[in-house]
Coordinates of C-alpha atoms in Angstrom, one line a residue:
Chain W
X159 CA -32.4 -20.5 47.8
X160 CA -32.7 -22.1 44.5
X161 CA -29.4 -21.2 43.1
X162 CA -26.8 -23.9 42.4
X163 CA -23.1 -23.4 42.5
X164 CA -21.2 -24.4 39.4
X165 CA -17.5 -24.9 39.3
X166 CA -15.7 -23.7 36.1
X167 CA -12.1 -24.5 35.2
X168 CA -10.0 -22.9 32.5
X169 CA -8.4 -25.6 30.3
X170 CA -5.6 -24.8 27.9
X171 CA -6.0 -26.5 24.6
X172 CA -3.3 -29.0 25.4
X173 CA -3.1 -32.7 25.6
X174 CA -3.9 -34.2 29.1
X175 CA -5.3 -31.0 30.7
X176 CA -8.9 -32.3 31.1
X177 CA -7.5 -35.5 32.5
X178 CA -5.4 -33.6 35.0
X179 CA -8.4 -31.6 36.2
X180 CA -10.5 -34.7 36.6
X181 CA -7.7 -36.7 38.3
X182 CA -7.3 -33.8 40.8
X183 CA -11.0 -34.2 41.8
X184 CA -10.7 -37.9 42.0
X185 CA -7.8 -37.7 44.4
X186 CA -9.8 -35.4 46.6
X187 CA -12.7 -37.9 46.4
X188 CA -15.1 -35.5 44.8
X189 CA -17.8 -36.9 42.7
X190 CA -18.9 -35.0 39.6
X191 CA -22.7 -34.9 39.4
X192 CA -22.9 -33.1 36.0
X193 CA -20.4 -31.8 33.5
X194 CA -20.1 -30.0 30.3
X195 CA -17.2 -28.6 28.3
X196 CA -17.3 -25.4 26.2
X197 CA -14.6 -25.5 23.6
X198 CA -13.1 -22.9 21.4
X199 CA -10.2 -23.2 19.0
X200 CA -7.8 -21.9 21.6
X201 CA -9.1 -22.9 25.1
X202 CA -11.8 -24.8 26.9
X203 CA -14.1 -24.2 29.9
X204 CA -14.9 -27.2 32.0
X205 CA -18.2 -26.7 33.9
X206 CA -19.2 -29.0 36.7
X207 CA -21.7 -29.5 39.4
X208 CA -20.1 -31.1 42.4
X209 CA -21.4 -31.7 46.0
X210 CA -18.7 -29.5 47.6
X211 CA -17.8 -26.6 45.3
X212 CA -15.6 -24.9 47.9
X213 CA -13.4 -28.0 48.3
X214 CA -13.3 -28.6 44.5
X215 CA -12.1 -25.0 44.0
X216 CA -9.5 -25.4 46.7
X217 CA -7.9 -28.6 45.4
X218 CA -8.0 -27.4 41.8
X219 CA -6.3 -24.1 42.7
X220 CA -3.7 -26.0 44.6
X221 CA -2.9 -27.7 41.3
X222 CA -2.6 -24.3 39.6
X223 CA -5.9 -24.4 37.8
X224 CA -7.9 -21.2 37.3
X225 CA -11.3 -21.8 38.9
X226 CA -14.4 -19.7 39.1
X227 CA -17.5 -20.6 41.1
X228 CA -20.7 -19.1 39.9
X229 CA -24.5 -19.5 40.1
X230 CA -26.6 -21.5 37.8
X231 CA -30.2 -22.8 37.9
X232 CA -31.1 -26.5 38.2
X233 CA -34.5 -27.6 36.8
X234 CA -36.1 -31.1 36.9
X235 CA -38.0 -32.0 33.8
X236 CA -39.8 -35.2 32.7
X237 CA -37.4 -37.5 30.8
X238 CA -39.6 -37.6 27.7
X239 CA -40.1 -35.8 24.4
X240 CA -41.0 -32.1 25.1
X241 CA -39.4 -32.0 28.5
X242 CA -36.9 -29.3 27.7
X243 CA -39.2 -27.6 25.3
X244 CA -41.5 -26.6 28.2
X245 CA -38.7 -24.9 30.1
X246 CA -37.4 -23.0 27.0
X247 CA -40.9 -21.9 26.2
X248 CA -41.3 -20.3 29.7
X249 CA -38.0 -18.5 29.3
X250 CA -38.6 -17.3 25.8
X251 CA -42.0 -16.0 26.7
X252 CA -40.4 -14.1 29.6
X253 CA -37.8 -12.7 27.2
X254 CA -34.9 -14.3 29.1
X255 CA -31.7 -15.3 27.3
X256 CA -30.1 -18.6 28.0
X257 CA -26.3 -18.4 28.0
X258 CA -25.8 -22.1 28.0
X259 CA -27.3 -25.3 29.4
X260 CA -26.5 -28.9 29.8
X261 CA -28.6 -31.8 30.9
X262 CA -28.3 -35.2 32.5
X263 CA -30.7 -38.0 33.4
X264 CA -31.4 -39.4 36.8
X265 CA -30.6 -43.0 37.4
X266 CA -33.6 -44.1 39.3
X267 CA -36.4 -41.8 38.2
X268 CA -38.1 -40.7 35.0
X269 CA -36.7 -37.2 35.5
X270 CA -33.9 -35.4 33.7
X271 CA -32.0 -32.5 35.2
X272 CA -31.2 -29.3 33.2
X273 CA -28.5 -27.0 34.5
X274 CA -28.9 -23.6 32.9
X275 CA -27.4 -20.2 33.0
X276 CA -29.4 -17.2 32.1
X277 CA -28.0 -13.7 31.7
X278 CA -29.9 -12.6 34.8
X279 CA -30.1 -15.6 37.2
X280 CA -32.8 -14.0 39.5
X281 CA -35.0 -13.2 36.5
X282 CA -34.6 -16.7 35.3
X283 CA -35.6 -18.2 38.6
X284 CA -38.5 -16.0 38.9
X285 CA -39.8 -16.8 35.4
X286 CA -39.3 -20.5 35.8
X287 CA -41.1 -20.5 39.2
X288 CA -44.0 -18.6 37.8
X289 CA -44.1 -20.9 34.8
X290 CA -44.5 -23.8 37.1
X291 CA -41.1 -25.4 36.5
X292 CA -39.7 -27.8 39.1
X293 CA -36.6 -26.0 40.4
X294 CA -34.0 -28.0 42.4
X295 CA -32.4 -26.8 45.5
X296 CA -28.7 -27.4 46.0
X297 CA -29.3 -30.1 48.5
X298 CA -31.6 -32.0 46.2
X299 CA -29.2 -31.8 43.3
X300 CA -25.9 -32.5 45.1
X301 CA -27.6 -35.4 46.8
X302 CA -28.7 -37.1 43.6
Chain N
X66 CA 31.3 -3.8 -12.8
X67 CA 32.5 -1.4 -10.1
X68 CA 30.8 1.9 -9.8
X69 CA 33.6 3.9 -8.3
X70 CA 36.9 2.0 -8.7
X71 CA 39.0 4.7 -7.1
X72 CA 37.0 4.6 -3.8
X73 CA 36.1 0.9 -3.8
X74 CA 39.5 -0.6 -4.6
X75 CA 41.9 1.7 -2.8
X76 CA 44.8 0.2 -0.8
X77 CA 44.5 -0.2 2.9
X78 CA 47.1 2.6 3.4
X79 CA 45.2 5.0 1.2
X80 CA 41.9 4.1 2.9
X81 CA 43.3 4.7 6.4
X82 CA 44.8 8.0 5.4
X83 CA 41.4 9.1 4.0
X84 CA 39.5 7.8 6.9
X85 CA 41.7 9.6 9.4
X86 CA 41.5 12.9 7.6
X87 CA 37.7 12.6 7.4
X88 CA 37.4 11.4 11.0
X89 CA 39.3 14.5 12.2
X90 CA 37.0 16.7 10.2
X91 CA 33.8 15.2 11.3
X92 CA 34.8 15.1 15.0
X93 CA 35.7 18.8 14.7
X94 CA 32.4 19.6 12.9
X95 CA 30.3 17.7 15.5
X96 CA 32.1 19.3 18.4
X97 CA 31.7 22.8 17.0
X98 CA 28.2 22.6 15.8
X99 CA 26.3 20.1 17.9
X100 CA 25.9 21.0 21.6
X101 CA 25.2 17.4 22.4
X102 CA 28.6 16.3 21.1
X103 CA 30.4 19.2 22.7
X104 CA 29.1 18.2 26.1
X105 CA 29.7 14.5 25.5
X106 CA 33.3 15.1 24.4
X107 CA 33.9 17.5 27.3
X108 CA 32.5 15.1 29.8
X109 CA 34.8 12.4 28.4
X110 CA 37.7 14.8 28.5
X111 CA 38.5 14.5 24.8
X112 CA 39.0 17.3 22.3
X113 CA 38.9 17.1 18.5
X114 CA 42.7 17.6 18.4
X115 CA 43.2 14.4 20.4
X116 CA 42.3 12.4 17.3
X117 CA 45.7 11.8 15.9
X118 CA 45.3 8.3 14.7
X119 CA 42.3 6.1 13.7
X120 CA 42.8 4.2 16.9
X121 CA 42.1 7.4 18.8
X122 CA 38.4 7.0 17.9
X123 CA 38.2 4.8 20.9
X124 CA 38.7 7.9 23.1
X125 CA 35.3 9.2 21.9
X126 CA 32.1 8.4 23.7
X127 CA 29.5 6.2 22.1
X128 CA 26.2 7.5 20.8
X129 CA 23.1 5.4 21.5
X130 CA 19.6 5.4 19.9
X131 CA 18.3 7.0 23.1
X132 CA 20.8 9.9 22.7
X133 CA 19.5 10.5 19.2
X134 CA 15.9 10.3 20.3
X135 CA 16.4 12.7 23.2
X136 CA 17.5 15.3 20.6
X137 CA 14.2 15.0 18.8
X138 CA 13.5 16.6 16.4
X139 CA 16.5 18.5 15.2
X140 CA 18.9 18.6 18.1
X141 CA 21.6 16.5 16.3
X142 CA 21.7 18.6 13.2
X143 CA 25.1 20.2 12.6
X144 CA 24.0 22.7 10.0
X145 CA 21.4 25.5 10.0
X146 CA 17.9 24.3 9.2
X147 CA 18.1 26.2 5.9
X148 CA 20.7 23.8 4.6
X149 CA 18.6 20.7 5.3
X150 CA 16.9 19.6 2.1
X151 CA 15.3 16.4 3.2
X152 CA 14.2 14.6 6.4
X153 CA 13.7 11.0 7.2
X154 CA 12.8 9.3 10.4
X155 CA 12.7 5.8 12.0
X156 CA 9.2 4.3 12.6
X157 CA 9.2 5.6 16.1
X158 CA 7.4 2.7 17.6
X159 CA 9.5 2.8 20.7
X160 CA 8.7 6.4 21.4
X161 CA 9.7 9.5 19.6
X162 CA 11.3 8.6 16.2
X163 CA 14.9 9.4 15.4
X164 CA 15.1 12.2 12.8
X165 CA 17.8 12.3 10.2
X166 CA 18.4 15.6 8.3
X167 CA 20.2 15.6 4.9
X168 CA 22.0 18.4 3.2
X169 CA 22.3 18.5 -0.6
X170 CA 25.7 16.9 -0.3
X171 CA 24.3 14.2 2.0
X172 CA 21.7 13.4 -0.7
X173 CA 24.5 13.2 -3.3
X174 CA 26.4 10.9 -0.9
X175 CA 23.4 8.7 -0.4
X176 CA 23.0 8.4 -4.2
X177 CA 26.7 7.5 -4.5
X178 CA 26.7 4.7 -1.9
X179 CA 23.4 3.2 -3.2
X180 CA 24.8 3.4 -6.7
X181 CA 27.8 1.4 -5.6
X182 CA 25.4 -1.1 -4.0
X183 CA 23.2 -1.5 -7.1
X184 CA 26.2 -1.9 -9.4
X185 CA 27.5 -4.6 -7.1
X186 CA 24.2 -6.4 -7.7
X187 CA 24.9 -6.2 -11.4
X188 CA 22.8 -3.0 -12.1
X189 CA 23.5 -0.5 -14.8
X190 CA 21.7 2.1 -16.9
X191 CA 19.8 -0.6 -18.9
X192 CA 18.1 -1.9 -15.7
X193 CA 14.6 -1.3 -14.5
X194 CA 14.5 -1.3 -10.7
X195 CA 11.2 -2.2 -9.2
X196 CA 11.5 -0.4 -5.9
X197 CA 9.1 -1.9 -3.4
X198 CA 10.6 -0.3 -0.4
X199 CA 8.2 2.2 1.2
X200 CA 8.4 5.8 0.0
X201 CA 7.9 8.3 2.7
X202 CA 9.6 9.0 6.0
X203 CA 11.1 5.5 5.9
X204 CA 14.6 5.7 4.2
X205 CA 14.2 2.6 2.0
X206 CA 12.2 4.0 -0.9
X207 CA 14.1 7.3 -1.4
X208 CA 17.6 5.7 -0.8
X209 CA 17.2 3.2 -3.6
X210 CA 15.5 5.8 -5.7
X211 CA 18.6 8.2 -5.6
X212 CA 21.0 5.4 -6.2
X213 CA 19.0 4.0 -9.1
X214 CA 18.9 7.3 -10.8
X215 CA 22.6 7.9 -10.2
X216 CA 23.5 4.8 -12.2
X217 CA 21.0 5.9 -14.9
X218 CA 18.7 3.0 -14.4
X219 CA 14.9 3.3 -14.7
X220 CA 13.4 3.5 -11.2
X221 CA 9.9 2.2 -10.8
X222 CA 8.8 3.8 -7.6
X223 CA 6.0 1.4 -6.9
X224 CA 6.6 1.5 -3.1
X225 CA 5.4 -1.2 -0.7
X226 CA 2.2 -3.3 -0.8
X227 CA -0.5 -4.1 -3.4
X228 CA 1.0 -7.4 -4.4
X229 CA -1.2 -7.9 -7.5
X230 CA -0.1 -4.6 -8.9
X231 CA 3.5 -5.4 -8.2
X232 CA 3.2 -8.6 -10.2
X233 CA 1.5 -6.8 -13.1
X234 CA 4.1 -4.2 -13.2
X235 CA 6.9 -6.7 -12.9
X236 CA 5.6 -8.4 -16.1
X237 CA 4.4 -5.4 -18.1
X238 CA 7.5 -3.2 -17.4
X239 CA 10.0 -6.0 -17.5
X240 CA 11.6 -5.1 -14.2
X241 CA 15.1 -6.5 -13.9
X242 CA 16.0 -5.6 -10.3
X243 CA 13.8 -6.1 -7.3
X244 CA 14.3 -4.1 -4.1
X245 CA 12.3 -5.0 -1.0
X246 CA 12.5 -6.9 2.3
X247 CA 13.6 -10.5 1.9
X248 CA 10.3 -11.7 3.4
X249 CA 8.3 -9.7 0.9
X250 CA 10.5 -11.2 -1.9
X251 CA 9.5 -14.7 -0.5
X252 CA 5.9 -13.7 -0.5
X253 CA 6.0 -12.3 -4.1
X254 CA 7.7 -15.5 -5.2
X255 CA 4.9 -17.5 -3.7
X256 CA 2.2 -15.4 -5.2
X257 CA 3.9 -15.6 -8.6
X258 CA 4.0 -19.4 -8.3
X259 CA 0.3 -19.6 -7.3
X260 CA -0.6 -17.3 -10.3
X261 CA 1.3 -19.6 -12.6
X262 CA 3.7 -16.8 -13.6
X263 CA 6.8 -18.7 -14.6
X264 CA 10.4 -17.6 -14.9
X265 CA 9.8 -17.1 -18.7
X266 CA 7.3 -14.4 -18.0
X267 CA 9.5 -12.2 -15.8
X268 CA 12.8 -10.5 -16.5
X269 CA 14.2 -10.2 -13.0
X270 CA 17.9 -10.9 -12.7
X271 CA 18.8 -9.6 -9.2
X272 CA 17.3 -8.6 -5.9
X273 CA 18.6 -6.2 -3.4
X274 CA 17.0 -7.2 -0.1
X275 CA 17.4 -5.6 3.3
X276 CA 15.7 -3.9 6.3
X277 CA 15.4 -7.1 8.2
X278 CA 17.5 -10.2 9.2
X279 CA 17.5 -13.2 6.9
X280 CA 19.4 -16.4 6.3
X281 CA 21.3 -18.3 3.7
X282 CA 18.4 -20.7 3.5
X283 CA 16.1 -17.8 2.6
X284 CA 18.6 -16.7 0.0
X285 CA 18.7 -20.1 -1.6
X286 CA 14.9 -20.3 -1.7
X287 CA 14.4 -16.8 -3.2
X288 CA 17.1 -17.4 -5.8
X289 CA 15.5 -20.6 -6.8
X290 CA 12.0 -19.4 -6.9
X291 CA 12.7 -16.1 -8.7
X292 CA 15.7 -17.3 -10.7
X293 CA 17.8 -14.3 -9.6
X294 CA 20.8 -13.4 -7.5
X295 CA 19.6 -12.4 -4.1
X296 CA 21.9 -9.9 -2.4
X297 CA 21.9 -8.4 1.1
X298 CA 21.9 -4.6 1.6
X299 CA 22.4 -3.0 5.0
X300 CA 21.7 0.4 6.4
X301 CA 20.2 2.4 9.2
X302 CA 18.2 5.6 9.2
X303 CA 20.5 7.0 11.9
X304 CA 23.5 6.7 9.6
X305 CA 22.0 7.4 6.2
X306 CA 19.5 4.7 5.3
X307 CA 20.1 1.8 2.9
X308 CA 23.6 1.9 1.4
X309 CA 25.9 1.5 4.4
X310 CA 27.0 -1.9 3.1
X311 CA 26.1 -4.2 0.3
X312 CA 26.9 -7.8 -0.8
X313 CA 28.8 -8.4 -4.0
X314 CA 28.2 -11.3 -6.3
X315 CA 30.7 -13.4 -4.3
X316 CA 27.9 -13.5 -1.7
X317 CA 30.2 -13.8 1.2
X318 CA 29.7 -10.8 3.4
X319 CA 28.7 -7.2 2.8
X320 CA 31.1 -4.5 1.7
X321 CA 30.9 -1.5 4.1
X322 CA 31.5 1.8 2.2
X323 CA 34.1 2.6 4.8
X324 CA 35.4 5.7 3.1
X325 CA 32.1 7.2 4.4
X326 CA 31.1 5.0 7.3
X327 CA 33.8 3.9 9.7
X328 CA 33.1 0.6 11.3
X329 CA 34.3 -0.8 14.6
X330 CA 33.3 -4.0 16.4
X331 CA 33.0 -3.9 20.2
X332 CA 32.6 -6.4 22.9
X333 CA 29.1 -5.6 24.4
X334 CA 30.3 -6.3 27.9
X335 CA 33.6 -4.4 28.1
X336 CA 32.7 -2.0 25.3
X337 CA 36.3 -2.4 24.0
X338 CA 37.2 -2.8 20.4
X339 CA 37.5 -6.4 19.1
X340 CA 40.1 -7.6 16.6
X341 CA 39.0 -8.3 13.0
X342 CA 37.1 -11.5 12.6
X343 CA 35.6 -11.5 16.0
X344 CA 31.9 -11.2 16.5
X345 CA 30.6 -8.3 18.4
X346 CA 28.4 -5.2 18.1
X347 CA 28.8 -3.0 15.1
X348 CA 29.6 0.6 15.8
X349 CA 29.5 3.2 13.0
X350 CA 30.8 6.7 12.6
X351 CA 29.7 8.8 9.6
X352 CA 32.8 10.3 8.1
X353 CA 31.3 12.6 5.6
X354 CA 27.7 13.4 6.6
X355 CA 27.0 17.1 7.0
X356 CA 23.4 17.4 8.1
X357 CA 23.7 14.9 10.9
X358 CA 27.1 13.5 11.7
X359 CA 26.9 10.5 14.0
X360 CA 29.9 9.5 16.1
X361 CA 30.4 5.9 17.3
X362 CA 26.7 4.9 16.9
X363 CA 25.9 1.7 18.7
X364 CA 23.9 -0.2 16.1
X365 CA 23.1 -3.2 18.4
X366 CA 23.6 -5.4 15.4
X367 CA 26.0 -8.4 15.9
X368 CA 28.5 -9.1 13.1
X369 CA 32.2 -9.5 12.4
X370 CA 34.6 -7.5 10.1
X371 CA 37.0 -9.0 7.6
X372 CA 39.6 -6.9 5.9
X373 CA 41.5 -7.6 2.6
X374 CA 40.8 -7.6 -1.1
X375 CA 37.6 -9.5 -2.1
X376 CA 37.5 -11.8 -5.1
X377 CA 35.3 -9.1 -6.7
X378 CA 38.3 -6.7 -6.7
X379 CA 36.9 -4.4 -4.0
X380 CA 38.9 -3.6 -0.9
X381 CA 36.0 -2.2 1.2
X382 CA 36.0 -4.1 4.5
X383 CA 33.4 -6.8 4.7
X384 CA 30.9 -7.5 7.4
X385 CA 29.2 -10.8 7.9
X386 CA 25.5 -11.2 7.6
X387 CA 23.9 -9.8 10.7
X388 CA 23.3 -12.7 13.1
X389 CA 21.6 -11.1 16.0
X390 CA 21.1 -8.1 18.3
X391 CA 22.9 -7.1 21.4
X392 CA 19.5 -6.1 22.8
X393 CA 16.2 -8.0 22.6
X394 CA 14.8 -5.9 19.8
X395 CA 12.6 -7.8 17.3
X396 CA 11.6 -6.8 13.9
X397 CA 8.1 -7.9 13.0
X398 CA 7.0 -7.2 9.5
X399 CA 9.6 -4.4 9.4
X400 CA 8.3 -2.8 12.6
X401 CA 10.7 -2.6 15.6
X402 CA 9.2 -4.2 18.7
X403 CA 10.8 -4.5 22.1
X404 CA 9.4 -7.1 24.6
X405 CA 9.4 -4.3 27.2
X406 CA 6.6 -2.6 25.2
X407 CA 4.5 -5.7 25.4
X408 CA 5.2 -5.9 29.1
X409 CA 4.1 -2.3 29.5
X410 CA 0.8 -3.1 27.7
X411 CA 0.2 -6.1 29.9
X412 CA 0.8 -4.2 33.1
X413 CA -2.1 -1.9 32.2
X414 CA -4.5 -4.8 32.4
X415 CA -5.9 -5.4 35.9
X416 CA -5.5 -8.9 37.3
X417 CA -3.1 -10.0 34.7
X418 CA 0.1 -11.7 35.9
X419 CA 3.0 -10.2 34.0
X420 CA 4.2 -13.6 32.9
X421 CA 4.3 -13.8 29.2
X422 CA 6.1 -15.4 26.3
X423 CA 6.4 -14.0 22.8
X424 CA 6.4 -16.4 19.9
X425 CA 7.5 -15.1 16.5
X426 CA 6.9 -17.2 13.5
X427 CA 6.7 -16.8 9.7
X428 CA 4.0 -19.2 8.6
X429 CA 3.1 -17.7 5.3
X430 CA 6.3 -15.8 4.6
X431 CA 5.0 -13.0 6.8
X432 CA 5.8 -12.5 10.4
X433 CA 3.3 -13.3 13.0
X434 CA 3.5 -12.5 16.7
X435 CA 1.8 -14.5 19.3
X436 CA 1.8 -13.4 22.9
X437 CA 1.0 -16.1 25.5
X438 CA -0.2 -14.9 28.9
X439 CA -1.2 -16.8 31.9
X440 CA -4.9 -17.0 32.7
X441 CA -5.9 -15.7 36.2
X442 CA -9.2 -15.6 38.1
X443 CA -9.6 -12.0 37.0
X444 CA -9.4 -13.0 33.4
X445 CA -11.7 -16.0 33.7
X446 CA -15.4 -16.7 33.8
X447 CA -17.7 -19.6 33.1
X448 CA -18.7 -17.8 29.9
X449 CA -16.8 -18.2 26.6
X450 CA -17.7 -14.8 25.4
X451 CA -16.3 -13.2 28.5
X452 CA -12.9 -14.9 28.1
X453 CA -12.8 -14.0 24.4
X454 CA -13.5 -10.4 25.3
X455 CA -10.6 -10.5 27.7
X456 CA -8.3 -11.9 25.0
X457 CA -9.4 -9.2 22.5
X458 CA -8.9 -6.5 25.1
X459 CA -5.3 -7.7 25.7
X460 CA -4.7 -7.8 22.0
X461 CA -6.0 -4.2 21.7
X462 CA -3.7 -3.0 24.5
X463 CA -0.7 -4.5 22.8
X464 CA -1.7 -3.2 19.4
X465 CA -2.0 0.3 20.9
X466 CA 1.5 0.0 22.3
X467 CA 3.4 -1.6 19.4
X468 CA 1.3 -0.6 16.4
X469 CA 0.9 -4.1 14.9
X470 CA -1.7 -6.8 15.5
X471 CA -0.9 -9.8 17.6
X472 CA -2.6 -13.0 18.6
X473 CA -3.0 -13.4 22.3
X474 CA -3.3 -17.0 23.7
X475 CA -4.3 -17.6 27.3
X476 CA -2.3 -20.5 28.9
X477 CA -2.7 -22.1 32.3
X478 CA -1.0 -20.5 35.3
X479 CA 2.5 -21.5 36.1
X480 CA 2.9 -23.0 32.6
X481 CA 5.3 -20.4 31.2
X482 CA 9.0 -20.9 31.9
X483 CA 10.5 -18.9 34.7
X484 CA 14.1 -18.6 35.6
X485 CA 16.2 -17.0 38.2
X486 CA 17.6 -14.3 36.0
X487 CA 16.0 -13.0 32.9
X488 CA 13.0 -15.1 31.8
X489 CA 13.0 -16.6 28.4
X490 CA 10.5 -14.3 26.9
X491 CA 11.0 -14.7 23.2
X492 CA 10.9 -17.8 21.0
X493 CA 11.8 -16.8 17.5
X494 CA 10.9 -19.6 15.2
X495 CA 12.0 -17.7 12.1
X496 CA 15.6 -18.9 12.7
X497 CA 17.1 -15.7 11.4
X498 CA 20.3 -16.0 13.5
X499 CA 21.7 -19.1 11.9

């Protein structure tokens, strides 16, 4: 199972809402491993990788946030020029669309982690595996 | 100038005598020719001969918008279809429209009351009236048209819309009187300003504005920007169209043409008549309409009546500027919208909580409607395009229901106000009820 669980939160375009979401996670002692925000003129979507997605969803919903948990792909790439390029090349050649992605670097290694969402998750995983990409399992990623 | 001194300046005694005679006639006509009224009067245990004084009108049942709509299309007509020479309707956004049928005499009457209104605004045969009320089933265009021709003015039937053309015509034809909604007048003023068309390039002297609520602040602004007298006209399709009441140059209330339209003010809770000067719902009875007499029509408009002679010399009773509605009806860009229609649209969308708030504003002189709904798991996804699709879908549902475009905003759950009783659904930032 190479699929990762991502937690997405609806944020109204209003002062203090992001802070409220993050505070809610802090109070539940949930560490955010990776995060990105998609913003539009009217609302935002906070996307996160956390070690315990079910717990995160529960505490956020208790605080009246709208939360969706969905699957994404985690890939480890070398933290050097061309790292991301290799991954995108594989996907493009396999004719697979990337909906969005975000990346972060590991503290004690020369690796970077890319979280990405393809239109068809299974097709994405298959193509990346065949292309020789280093997919991360949930345990590997959450444990970082 | 007064168009019809005899009618507009008669004494209270003369007026009451005329009103009673006409009331007795119209009640008899309605009873004898409209099955709806016969049944309604019979159910209320009242017969035409029971109307012995003007006060006796209170014995008659009210007529609501729903009653008129249920009679769609011609159920309220009191004459054979052959005698109807013209038909108008309401916009019908809340279901079937209300149809009004006019006989030749009704058309004459309409011209007469609008003539009085235009003369009140300083109009005469030398004027050129740029009539930007819509022509068609809507009563605005034709009503002003008949009145303008009656006083011998030149009517320019430009109808609504096409602002650049309006501005060209205004300058080229030397229009002197402008007739449209007050918000369109504001918009025109703004465009004129942006185009650098100064007061010296236009000949306008007065505006007769109606079909929506407006304020003294708007009047001041329109008068300053267009260098005109801006006057309020009132009317309803159900009664006749524009020309039920009109403001004179004193600009302190609208004269109701009460020799043709008999006004009452009722308490919306007890439905009892209120004394002069007290605010309540305006109820109107057509005293002389032939095609479609309407008895005690509940307008839902909130105002107060003031009797006595006006500084202008007229004795027609005056009503205050409309300050609100006794129901939650909104008028958005001239279109009638009820919050219940928006609710109906929202209920068709699966997974949507029926919590909503309507925000009406007028950012660029034109009304805008924002509907805020609470996000829910069914409406949400990690993908922006999905959430935007959801928003568009809700907008489309509301558009289908009310006929105008709205902007839907998703807000967080539990963020819209809730109350024990009726939720605060509408925030009207236009401040029309001051």
